[in-house]
Amino acid sequence: MKTLHLVGEYILLMRRVFSKPLKMSYFRKQLVENISALGLDSLLIVAIISIFMGAVLTIQTTLQTESPWIPAWTVGFVVRQSVVLEFSPTIVSLFLAGKIGSSIASEIGTMKVTEQIDALETMGINSASHLILPKIVACALANPVLVVISMFLALAGGFMVCVFTTAVPPLQYIDGLTSFFKTFDIYYALFKTFVFAIIISSISGFYGYRTEGGALEVGKASTQAVVGSSVILLLFNVILTKIFLG
Amino acid sequence: MIQVEHLYKYFSGREVLSDISTEFEQGKCNLIIGQSGSGKTVLMKCLIGLYGIDKGSIFYDRRNIAQMGKKERNLILREMGVLFQGGALFDSMSVYENVVFPLTMFSDLSLVQKRERVDFCLQRVRLEKAHDLYPSQLSGGMKKRVAIARAIAFNPKYLFCDEPNSGLDPKTSIIIDQLIYEITQEFNTTTIINTHDMNSVMEIGDTVSFIYEGKLWWRGSNAQILQTDNEELRQFIYASRFAQEIYQKRT
Ligand SMILES: Nc1ncnc2c1ncn2[C@@H]1O[C@H](COP(=O)(O)OP(=O)(O)OP(=O)(O)O)[C@@H](O)[C@H]1O
Ligand SMILES: [Mg+2]
């Protein structure tokens, strides 16, 4: 019952969010700021995570496939499939849900409890759209780019393992990376990331916007935003995987 | 001029405002006074359209807001300047950006014209050198002044102030009160101020509406208020032992 109520509230808010911005020039300016704050600022940490995860994935896969019956290029193939299909779109998005989600919810939540949102409303501005829409669009644009970068770096991380250890010869690894390649997988991964980006930004915006009270509630809203968007993201991951690959 | 007629407001069945009828005059500081929890903020939020009202009507210079479409209502919103209790400055923007914000959103002024207007408003609140500071770098009184500058940027016909001097020391309070008073005279605005500060009442209370438990209990001017025979109002005015002693000596 409570969940149903929340969903209804969310849909009502999103109807206000998706409306035409009052001033296009101002919207563009905010969009650029948000891409920088939500996207660019996540670049370094996403890069670090990706390189290390790619390396670990390669080591693990090598250990699991040490058998004379399995050709050495299998490692590259398995690592590529895991990175493209799950690690980069899902795990990186999940990580971004924590980083971006808490930042969106606490920023909007603070604006709510300090009457900044009231101030916007009394100027005749649709505050929901003014604050949340640029964040949703920024995430929808920036997250897929981050994920593509993450894919390259994760595979590069794996390659470094091959270069610096004797696990798999580098050429065999590259061979594996390029075998049975389907462009559909990339499109699928990017589409998934796009959906996740909208989930993360809109749900976090929602929790921020409905904050009531003071600093304590802002903290709670930010936690709820991370938990809520992560759970919905994982749920949609199952649904999308079933629809497109299952 | 703003007229309120038989206004009722309920929150989940609980009556918070009951049958309020009063008038706020142009070019004057109209004070709404009352104890904490009496309903001042709710009344103001009804007046600025943040809360819908359940019964009654509000007229802005004879224009009934209930009978308006969204477009007309937005036009009236543009004639309002609001000073919120905490200032409600946008944290992510500098002082200049805060004041210029309504101009950017709603006018087609050039950059130079906007700059001039902001300079004028900041000068008006005596904050000429604060353009590039951020709200976190300002004192409470400075924040209030920036908020006033933002509220008057668009030349409002109606100026609303919710407890403009709460949390300020007595001297700064008087400065803010004086500023609001001068602006009201200068721009001939209909100014409405929520307060529970008796100093403000005596200094700038051209008209005073006393709210008690959600009802309008008394209406008059600051000249009449000390002579009131209304028991609840008298208890509000002479709340401190010190004030009571003065009152008893006088009678
Ligand atoms: N959003 C709301 N939902 C439910 N009840 C509310 C809401 N806002 C205010 N109230 C109730 O309305 C009553 C009047 O509150 P209001 O904030 O107007 O008081 P006030 O006169 O401004 O007090 P103060 O001087 O402390 O600011 C209070 O009993 C409060 O609990
Ligand atoms: Mg109040």
Coordinates of C-alpha atoms and ligand atoms in Angstrom, one line a residue:
Chain A
M1 CA 0.0 0.0 0.0
K2 CA 2.8 2.4 1.0
T3 CA 4.8 1.3 -2.1
L4 CA 1.8 1.9 -4.3
H5 CA 1.4 5.4 -2.8
L6 CA 5.1 6.1 -3.5
V7 CA 4.8 5.0 -7.1
G8 CA 1.8 7.2 -7.6
E9 CA 3.6 10.2 -6.1
Y10 CA 6.6 9.4 -8.3
I11 CA 4.5 9.4 -11.5
L12 CA 2.8 12.6 -10.6
L13 CA 6.2 14.3 -10.0
M14 CA 7.6 13.0 -13.3
R15 CA 4.6 14.5 -15.1
R16 CA 5.7 17.8 -13.8
V17 CA 9.4 17.2 -14.5
F18 CA 9.0 16.4 -18.2
S19 CA 7.7 19.7 -19.4
K20 CA 9.3 22.3 -21.6
P21 CA 12.0 24.4 -19.8
L22 CA 11.1 28.1 -19.3
K23 CA 14.3 29.4 -20.9
M24 CA 16.2 27.1 -23.2
S25 CA 19.4 29.1 -22.8
Y26 CA 19.3 28.7 -19.0
F27 CA 18.5 25.0 -19.4
R28 CA 21.5 24.4 -21.6
K29 CA 23.7 26.2 -19.1
Q30 CA 22.4 24.0 -16.2
L31 CA 22.8 20.9 -18.4
V32 CA 26.5 21.6 -19.0
E33 CA 27.0 22.3 -15.3
N34 CA 25.3 19.0 -14.4
I35 CA 27.2 17.0 -17.0
S36 CA 30.4 18.3 -15.4
A37 CA 29.3 17.7 -11.8
L38 CA 27.7 14.3 -12.3
G39 CA 29.6 12.9 -15.3
L40 CA 33.1 14.4 -15.5
D41 CA 33.7 14.2 -11.7
S42 CA 33.0 10.5 -11.8
L43 CA 35.4 9.8 -14.6
L44 CA 38.5 9.2 -12.5
I45 CA 36.9 6.8 -10.0
V46 CA 35.1 4.9 -12.8
A47 CA 38.4 4.6 -14.6
I48 CA 40.2 3.2 -11.5
I49 CA 37.4 0.7 -10.7
S50 CA 37.3 -0.5 -14.3
I51 CA 41.0 -1.1 -14.7
F52 CA 41.2 -3.1 -11.5
M53 CA 38.0 -5.0 -12.1
G54 CA 39.2 -5.9 -15.6
A55 CA 42.5 -7.1 -14.3
V56 CA 40.9 -9.2 -11.6
L57 CA 38.3 -10.6 -14.0
T58 CA 41.2 -11.8 -16.3
I59 CA 43.1 -13.4 -13.4
Q60 CA 40.0 -15.2 -12.2
T61 CA 39.0 -16.4 -15.6
T62 CA 42.4 -17.7 -16.3
L63 CA 42.4 -19.7 -13.0
Q64 CA 39.0 -21.2 -13.8
T65 CA 39.9 -22.2 -17.3
E66 CA 43.3 -23.8 -16.8
S67 CA 42.9 -26.9 -18.7
P68 CA 44.6 -28.3 -21.8
W69 CA 41.1 -28.7 -23.5
I70 CA 40.2 -25.0 -23.3
P71 CA 42.0 -22.8 -25.8
A72 CA 43.9 -19.8 -24.4
W73 CA 41.8 -17.2 -26.3
T74 CA 38.7 -18.2 -24.3
V75 CA 39.9 -15.9 -21.5
G76 CA 39.7 -12.8 -23.7
F77 CA 36.3 -13.9 -25.0
V78 CA 34.8 -14.5 -21.5
V79 CA 36.3 -11.3 -20.1
R80 CA 34.9 -9.2 -23.0
Q81 CA 31.4 -10.7 -22.6
S82 CA 31.4 -10.2 -18.9
V83 CA 32.6 -6.6 -19.2
V84 CA 30.4 -5.5 -22.0
L85 CA 27.2 -7.3 -20.9
E86 CA 27.3 -6.9 -17.1
F87 CA 30.3 -5.3 -15.5
S88 CA 30.4 -2.0 -17.2
P89 CA 26.6 -1.3 -17.7
T90 CA 25.4 -2.7 -14.4
I91 CA 28.1 -2.6 -11.8
V92 CA 29.4 0.8 -12.9
S93 CA 25.8 2.1 -13.0
L94 CA 25.2 0.6 -9.5
F95 CA 28.3 2.5 -8.4
L96 CA 27.1 5.7 -10.0
A97 CA 23.7 5.2 -8.2
G98 CA 25.7 5.6 -5.0
K99 CA 27.7 8.5 -6.0
I100 CA 25.3 10.5 -8.2
G101 CA 22.2 9.4 -6.4
S102 CA 23.3 10.7 -3.0
S103 CA 24.5 13.9 -4.5
I104 CA 21.3 14.6 -6.3
A105 CA 19.0 13.7 -3.4
S106 CA 21.0 15.8 -0.8
E107 CA 21.3 18.8 -3.1
I108 CA 17.5 18.9 -3.9
G109 CA 16.6 17.9 -0.4
T110 CA 18.6 20.8 1.1
M111 CA 16.9 23.1 -1.3
K112 CA 13.5 21.8 -0.2
V113 CA 14.1 22.2 3.6
T114 CA 15.6 25.6 3.2
E115 CA 12.6 26.9 1.3
Q116 CA 14.7 27.4 -1.9
I117 CA 12.1 25.3 -3.8
D118 CA 9.3 27.5 -2.3
A119 CA 11.2 30.5 -3.6
L120 CA 11.3 29.1 -7.1
E121 CA 7.6 28.3 -7.0
T122 CA 6.6 31.8 -5.9
M123 CA 8.6 33.2 -8.8
G124 CA 6.3 31.1 -11.0
I125 CA 8.9 28.5 -11.9
N126 CA 8.1 24.8 -12.2
S127 CA 10.7 23.8 -9.6
A128 CA 10.4 20.1 -10.3
S129 CA 11.3 20.5 -13.9
H130 CA 13.8 23.3 -13.3
L131 CA 15.8 21.2 -10.8
I132 CA 15.3 17.6 -11.9
L133 CA 15.1 17.6 -15.7
P134 CA 18.7 18.9 -16.3
K135 CA 20.0 16.2 -14.0
I136 CA 18.1 13.4 -15.8
V137 CA 19.2 14.6 -19.2
A138 CA 22.8 15.0 -18.0
C139 CA 22.9 11.5 -16.6
A140 CA 21.2 10.0 -19.7
L141 CA 24.0 11.6 -21.8
A142 CA 27.0 11.2 -19.6
N143 CA 26.5 7.7 -18.1
P144 CA 26.6 5.9 -21.5
V145 CA 29.9 7.7 -22.3
L146 CA 31.3 6.7 -18.9
V147 CA 30.3 3.1 -19.5
V148 CA 32.0 3.0 -22.9
I149 CA 35.2 4.4 -21.3
S150 CA 34.8 1.8 -18.6
M151 CA 34.6 -1.0 -21.1
F152 CA 37.8 0.0 -22.8
L153 CA 39.7 0.5 -19.6
A154 CA 38.5 -2.8 -18.1
L155 CA 39.6 -4.7 -21.2
A156 CA 42.9 -2.7 -21.0
G157 CA 43.3 -3.8 -17.4
G158 CA 43.0 -7.4 -18.5
F159 CA 45.5 -6.8 -21.2
M160 CA 48.0 -5.5 -18.7
V161 CA 47.6 -8.7 -16.7
C162 CA 48.5 -10.6 -19.8
V163 CA 51.5 -8.4 -20.5
F164 CA 53.0 -8.5 -16.9
T165 CA 52.2 -12.1 -16.0
T166 CA 52.4 -15.4 -17.8
A167 CA 48.7 -16.1 -17.4
V168 CA 47.7 -15.7 -21.0
P169 CA 49.8 -14.6 -24.0
P170 CA 48.8 -11.1 -24.9
L171 CA 48.1 -12.0 -28.5
Q172 CA 45.8 -14.8 -27.5
Y173 CA 44.0 -12.4 -25.2
I174 CA 43.4 -10.0 -28.1
D175 CA 42.3 -12.8 -30.3
G176 CA 39.7 -13.7 -27.7
L177 CA 38.5 -10.1 -27.4
T178 CA 37.8 -10.0 -31.1
S179 CA 36.2 -13.4 -31.6
F180 CA 32.4 -13.8 -32.0
F181 CA 31.8 -10.1 -31.6
K182 CA 28.2 -8.9 -32.0
T183 CA 27.5 -5.2 -32.3
F184 CA 24.1 -5.9 -30.7
D185 CA 25.8 -6.5 -27.4
I186 CA 27.1 -3.0 -27.4
Y187 CA 23.8 -1.5 -28.3
Y188 CA 22.1 -3.6 -25.6
A189 CA 24.6 -2.4 -23.0
L190 CA 24.2 1.2 -23.9
F191 CA 20.5 1.0 -23.9
K192 CA 20.6 -0.6 -20.5
T193 CA 22.9 2.1 -19.2
F194 CA 20.5 4.7 -20.6
V195 CA 17.6 3.2 -18.7
F196 CA 19.6 2.9 -15.5
A197 CA 20.7 6.6 -15.8
I198 CA 17.1 7.7 -15.9
I199 CA 16.2 5.4 -13.0
I200 CA 19.1 6.7 -10.9
S201 CA 18.5 10.4 -11.6
S202 CA 14.7 10.5 -11.4
I203 CA 14.4 8.3 -8.3
S204 CA 17.1 10.3 -6.5
G205 CA 15.4 13.6 -7.6
F206 CA 12.1 12.2 -6.3
Y207 CA 13.5 11.4 -2.9
G208 CA 15.2 14.7 -2.7
Y209 CA 12.1 16.6 -3.7
R210 CA 9.8 15.0 -1.2
T211 CA 12.1 15.7 1.7
E212 CA 10.3 17.4 4.6
G213 CA 12.0 18.7 7.8
G214 CA 15.6 19.4 8.3
A215 CA 19.2 18.3 7.9
L216 CA 18.5 14.9 9.4
E217 CA 15.8 14.2 6.9
V218 CA 18.1 15.3 4.0
G219 CA 20.5 12.6 5.1
K220 CA 17.7 10.0 5.2
A221 CA 16.5 11.1 1.8
S222 CA 19.9 10.6 0.4
T223 CA 20.2 7.1 1.8
Q224 CA 16.7 6.2 0.6
A225 CA 17.7 7.5 -2.9
V226 CA 20.7 5.2 -3.1
V227 CA 18.9 2.2 -1.8
G228 CA 15.7 2.8 -3.8
S229 CA 17.5 3.5 -7.1
S230 CA 19.9 0.5 -6.7
V231 CA 17.0 -1.9 -6.0
I232 CA 14.9 -0.7 -9.0
L233 CA 18.1 -0.7 -11.2
L234 CA 18.8 -4.4 -10.3
L235 CA 15.1 -5.2 -10.9
F236 CA 15.2 -3.6 -14.3
N237 CA 18.5 -5.4 -15.1
V238 CA 16.7 -8.7 -14.7
I239 CA 13.7 -7.6 -16.8
L240 CA 15.9 -6.2 -19.6
T241 CA 18.2 -9.2 -19.6
K242 CA 15.2 -11.5 -19.9
I243 CA 13.6 -9.5 -22.7
F244 CA 16.7 -9.0 -24.8
L245 CA 18.9 -12.0 -24.2
G246 CA 16.7 -14.6 -22.4
Chain B
M1 CA -4.1 46.2 -1.9
I2 CA -4.9 42.7 -1.0
Q3 CA -8.2 41.7 0.5
V4 CA -8.9 38.4 2.2
E5 CA -12.5 37.3 2.7
H6 CA -13.7 34.5 5.0
L7 CA -10.6 32.4 4.4
Y8 CA -10.5 28.8 5.8
K9 CA -7.6 26.4 5.6
Y10 CA -7.5 22.8 6.8
F11 CA -4.7 20.4 7.2
S12 CA -5.9 16.8 7.1
G13 CA -9.2 17.8 8.7
R14 CA -7.6 20.1 11.3
E15 CA -8.7 23.7 11.0
V16 CA -5.6 25.9 10.9
L17 CA -7.1 29.2 9.6
S18 CA -10.7 30.0 10.4
D19 CA -12.8 32.7 8.8
I20 CA -10.1 35.2 8.3
S21 CA -11.1 38.5 6.7
T22 CA -8.7 41.4 6.5
E23 CA -7.1 43.9 4.2
F24 CA -3.5 44.8 3.4
E25 CA -3.1 48.3 2.1
Q26 CA -0.8 49.6 -0.6
G27 CA 2.2 51.7 0.3
K28 CA 2.0 50.5 3.9
C29 CA 3.7 47.9 6.1
N30 CA 0.9 45.5 7.0
L31 CA 1.9 43.3 10.0
I32 CA 0.5 39.9 10.9
I33 CA 1.3 39.1 14.5
G34 CA 0.5 36.2 16.7
Q35 CA 2.1 33.5 18.9
S36 CA 4.2 30.7 17.5
G37 CA 1.8 28.2 15.8
S38 CA -1.1 30.6 15.5
G39 CA -1.0 30.3 11.7
K40 CA 0.9 33.3 10.4
T41 CA 3.1 31.3 8.0
V42 CA 0.2 29.3 6.7
L43 CA -1.7 32.5 6.0
M44 CA 1.2 33.9 4.1
K45 CA 1.7 30.8 2.1
C46 CA -1.9 30.9 1.2
L47 CA -1.4 34.5 0.1
I48 CA 1.5 33.7 -2.1
G49 CA -0.2 30.6 -3.6
L50 CA 2.0 27.9 -2.1
Y51 CA -1.0 26.5 -0.3
G52 CA -4.4 26.2 -1.8
I53 CA -7.3 27.6 0.3
D54 CA -10.3 25.5 1.3
K55 CA -12.9 28.3 1.5
G56 CA -13.0 32.1 1.0
S57 CA -11.4 34.4 -1.5
I58 CA -8.3 36.5 -1.9
F59 CA -8.3 39.6 -4.1
Y60 CA -5.1 41.2 -5.5
D61 CA -6.2 44.7 -6.4
R62 CA -9.7 43.3 -7.0
R63 CA -8.5 40.4 -9.0
N64 CA -9.8 37.1 -7.6
I65 CA -7.1 34.5 -7.8
A66 CA -9.6 31.6 -7.7
Q67 CA -11.2 32.7 -10.9
M68 CA -7.9 32.8 -12.8
G69 CA -6.3 30.5 -15.3
K70 CA -2.7 29.4 -14.9
K71 CA -1.3 32.1 -17.1
E72 CA -2.9 35.0 -15.2
R73 CA -1.9 33.4 -12.0
N74 CA 1.7 33.3 -13.1
L75 CA 1.5 37.0 -14.0
I76 CA 0.4 37.8 -10.5
L77 CA 3.2 35.6 -9.1
R78 CA 5.6 37.8 -11.1
E79 CA 4.2 40.8 -9.2
M80 CA 5.2 39.3 -5.9
G81 CA 8.5 39.5 -4.1
V82 CA 8.9 37.1 -1.2
L83 CA 11.4 37.1 1.7
F84 CA 11.4 33.7 3.3
Q85 CA 12.2 33.1 6.9
G86 CA 15.6 31.7 6.3
G87 CA 16.3 33.9 3.3
A88 CA 16.1 30.9 0.9
L89 CA 19.0 32.1 -1.2
F90 CA 20.2 29.7 -3.8
D91 CA 23.3 28.1 -2.3
S92 CA 24.9 27.2 -5.6
M93 CA 24.8 30.8 -6.8
S94 CA 26.7 33.9 -5.9
V95 CA 25.0 37.0 -4.6
Y96 CA 24.9 38.5 -8.1
E97 CA 23.5 35.3 -9.6
N98 CA 20.8 35.1 -6.9
V99 CA 19.6 38.7 -7.6
V100 CA 19.8 38.4 -11.4
F101 CA 18.0 35.1 -11.4
P102 CA 14.4 36.3 -11.7
L103 CA 15.5 38.8 -14.4
T104 CA 17.2 36.1 -16.4
M105 CA 14.2 33.8 -16.2
F106 CA 11.5 36.3 -16.9
S107 CA 12.9 39.3 -18.8
D108 CA 14.7 39.9 -22.1
L109 CA 17.0 42.6 -20.6
S110 CA 20.5 42.7 -22.0
L111 CA 23.4 41.8 -19.8
V112 CA 24.3 45.4 -19.2
Q113 CA 20.7 46.3 -18.2
K114 CA 20.5 43.3 -15.9
R115 CA 23.9 44.3 -14.3
E116 CA 22.5 47.8 -13.7
R117 CA 19.4 46.6 -12.1
V118 CA 21.3 44.2 -9.8
D119 CA 23.7 47.0 -8.9
F120 CA 20.7 49.2 -8.0
C121 CA 19.0 46.5 -5.9
L122 CA 22.2 45.6 -4.0
Q123 CA 22.9 49.3 -3.4
R124 CA 19.4 49.7 -2.1
V125 CA 20.1 47.1 0.6
R126 CA 23.6 48.6 1.1
L127 CA 25.6 45.6 -0.1
E128 CA 27.6 47.1 -2.9
K129 CA 30.7 44.9 -2.6
A130 CA 29.1 41.5 -2.1
H131 CA 28.4 40.5 -5.8
D132 CA 30.8 37.6 -5.9
L133 CA 30.3 36.1 -2.5
Y134 CA 28.3 32.9 -1.9
P135 CA 25.5 32.6 0.6
S136 CA 27.7 30.4 2.9
Q137 CA 30.1 33.4 3.2
L138 CA 27.4 35.8 4.4
S139 CA 26.1 36.6 7.9
G140 CA 22.5 36.2 8.8
G141 CA 21.7 39.9 8.3
M142 CA 23.5 40.0 5.0
K143 CA 21.6 37.0 3.7
K144 CA 18.3 38.7 4.6
R145 CA 19.5 41.8 2.7
V146 CA 20.4 39.8 -0.4
A147 CA 17.0 38.1 -0.2
I148 CA 15.4 41.5 -0.1
A149 CA 17.4 42.6 -3.1
R150 CA 16.3 39.5 -4.9
A151 CA 12.7 40.1 -3.9
I152 CA 12.7 43.7 -5.3
A153 CA 14.6 42.9 -8.4
F154 CA 11.5 42.5 -10.5
N155 CA 9.8 45.6 -9.1
P156 CA 7.1 43.8 -7.1
K157 CA 3.7 45.3 -6.4
Y158 CA 3.4 43.0 -3.4
L159 CA 6.2 42.2 -0.9
F160 CA 5.9 39.4 1.5
C161 CA 8.2 38.9 4.4
D162 CA 8.0 36.0 6.8
E163 CA 9.7 37.0 10.1
P164 CA 12.3 39.2 8.4
N165 CA 14.2 39.7 11.7
S166 CA 14.1 36.3 13.3
G167 CA 17.5 35.3 14.4
L168 CA 19.0 38.7 14.2
D169 CA 20.3 40.9 17.0
P170 CA 18.1 43.9 18.0
K171 CA 20.2 46.5 16.1
T172 CA 20.3 44.5 12.8
S173 CA 16.6 43.8 13.2
I174 CA 15.9 47.5 13.3
I175 CA 18.0 48.0 10.2
I176 CA 16.1 45.4 8.3
D177 CA 12.8 46.7 9.4
Q178 CA 13.7 50.2 8.3
L179 CA 14.9 48.9 5.0
I180 CA 11.6 47.2 4.3
Y181 CA 9.7 50.3 5.5
E182 CA 11.7 52.5 3.1
I183 CA 11.3 50.2 0.2
T184 CA 7.5 50.1 0.8
Q185 CA 7.3 53.9 0.7
E186 CA 9.7 54.2 -2.2
F187 CA 8.0 51.7 -4.5
N188 CA 4.6 52.0 -3.1
T189 CA 4.3 48.2 -2.5
T190 CA 1.7 46.4 -0.6
T191 CA 3.9 44.9 2.1
I192 CA 2.9 42.1 4.4
I193 CA 5.1 41.1 7.3
N194 CA 4.8 38.2 9.7
T195 CA 6.4 38.9 13.0
H196 CA 6.2 38.4 16.7
D197 CA 8.5 41.2 17.5
M198 CA 6.8 44.0 19.4
N199 CA 9.6 46.4 18.4
S200 CA 8.7 46.0 14.7
V201 CA 5.0 46.5 15.5
M202 CA 5.7 49.8 17.2
E203 CA 8.3 50.9 14.6
I204 CA 6.7 50.0 11.3
G205 CA 3.2 48.6 11.9
D206 CA 1.0 50.8 9.7
T207 CA -1.7 48.2 10.0
V208 CA -1.6 45.2 12.4
S209 CA -3.7 42.0 12.2
F210 CA -3.5 39.8 15.3
I211 CA -4.1 36.1 14.7
Y212 CA -5.0 33.9 17.6
E213 CA -5.4 30.2 17.2
G214 CA -6.1 30.6 13.5
K215 CA -8.7 33.4 13.9
L216 CA -8.4 37.1 13.2
W217 CA -8.7 38.4 16.8
W218 CA -8.0 42.1 16.3
R219 CA -7.1 44.6 13.6
G220 CA -5.9 48.1 13.9
S221 CA -2.8 50.3 13.7
N222 CA 0.3 50.4 16.0
A223 CA -1.0 53.7 17.5
Q224 CA -4.1 51.9 18.7
I225 CA -2.6 48.6 19.8
L226 CA -1.4 49.7 23.3
Q227 CA -4.9 50.9 24.3
T228 CA -6.5 47.6 23.3
D229 CA -9.0 46.0 25.7
N230 CA -8.7 42.7 23.9
E231 CA -7.5 40.3 26.6
E232 CA -5.6 37.8 24.3
L233 CA -3.9 40.6 22.4
R234 CA -2.9 42.3 25.7
Q235 CA -1.4 39.1 26.9
F236 CA 0.6 38.8 23.7
I237 CA 1.9 42.4 23.9
Y238 CA 2.7 42.3 27.6
A239 CA 4.1 38.8 27.6
S240 CA 7.2 39.6 29.6
R241 CA 7.0 40.3 33.4
F242 CA 8.9 43.6 32.6
A243 CA 6.3 44.7 30.2
Q244 CA 3.5 43.7 32.5
E245 CA 4.9 45.9 35.3
I246 CA 5.0 48.9 32.9
Y247 CA 1.5 48.2 31.9
Q248 CA 0.3 48.0 35.5
K249 CA 2.0 51.3 36.4
R250 CA 0.2 53.0 33.5
T251 CA -3.3 51.8 34.5
Ligands
LIG1 N1 2.2 21.7 6.0 C1 1.5 21.6 7.1 N2 0.8 20.5 7.3 C2 0.1 20.3 8.5 N3 0.0 21.2 9.4 C3 0.7 22.4 9.3 C4 1.5 22.6 8.1 N4 2.1 23.8 8.2 C5 1.6 24.3 9.4 N5 0.8 23.5 10.0 C6 0.2 23.7 11.3 O1 -0.5 24.9 11.3 C7 -0.4 25.6 12.5 C8 0.1 27.0 12.2 O2 1.5 27.0 11.8 P1 2.3 28.2 11.3 O3 3.6 27.7 10.8 O4 1.5 29.0 10.4 O5 2.6 29.0 12.7 P2 3.3 30.4 12.8 O6 2.3 31.3 13.4 O7 4.0 30.8 11.6 O8 4.4 30.1 13.9 P3 5.9 30.6 14.1 O9 5.8 32.0 14.7 O10 6.5 29.6 15.0 O11 6.5 30.6 12.7 C9 0.5 24.8 13.4 O12 -0.3 24.2 14.3 C10 1.2 23.8 12.5 O13 1.3 22.6 13.1
MG2 MG 6.1 31.0 10.9

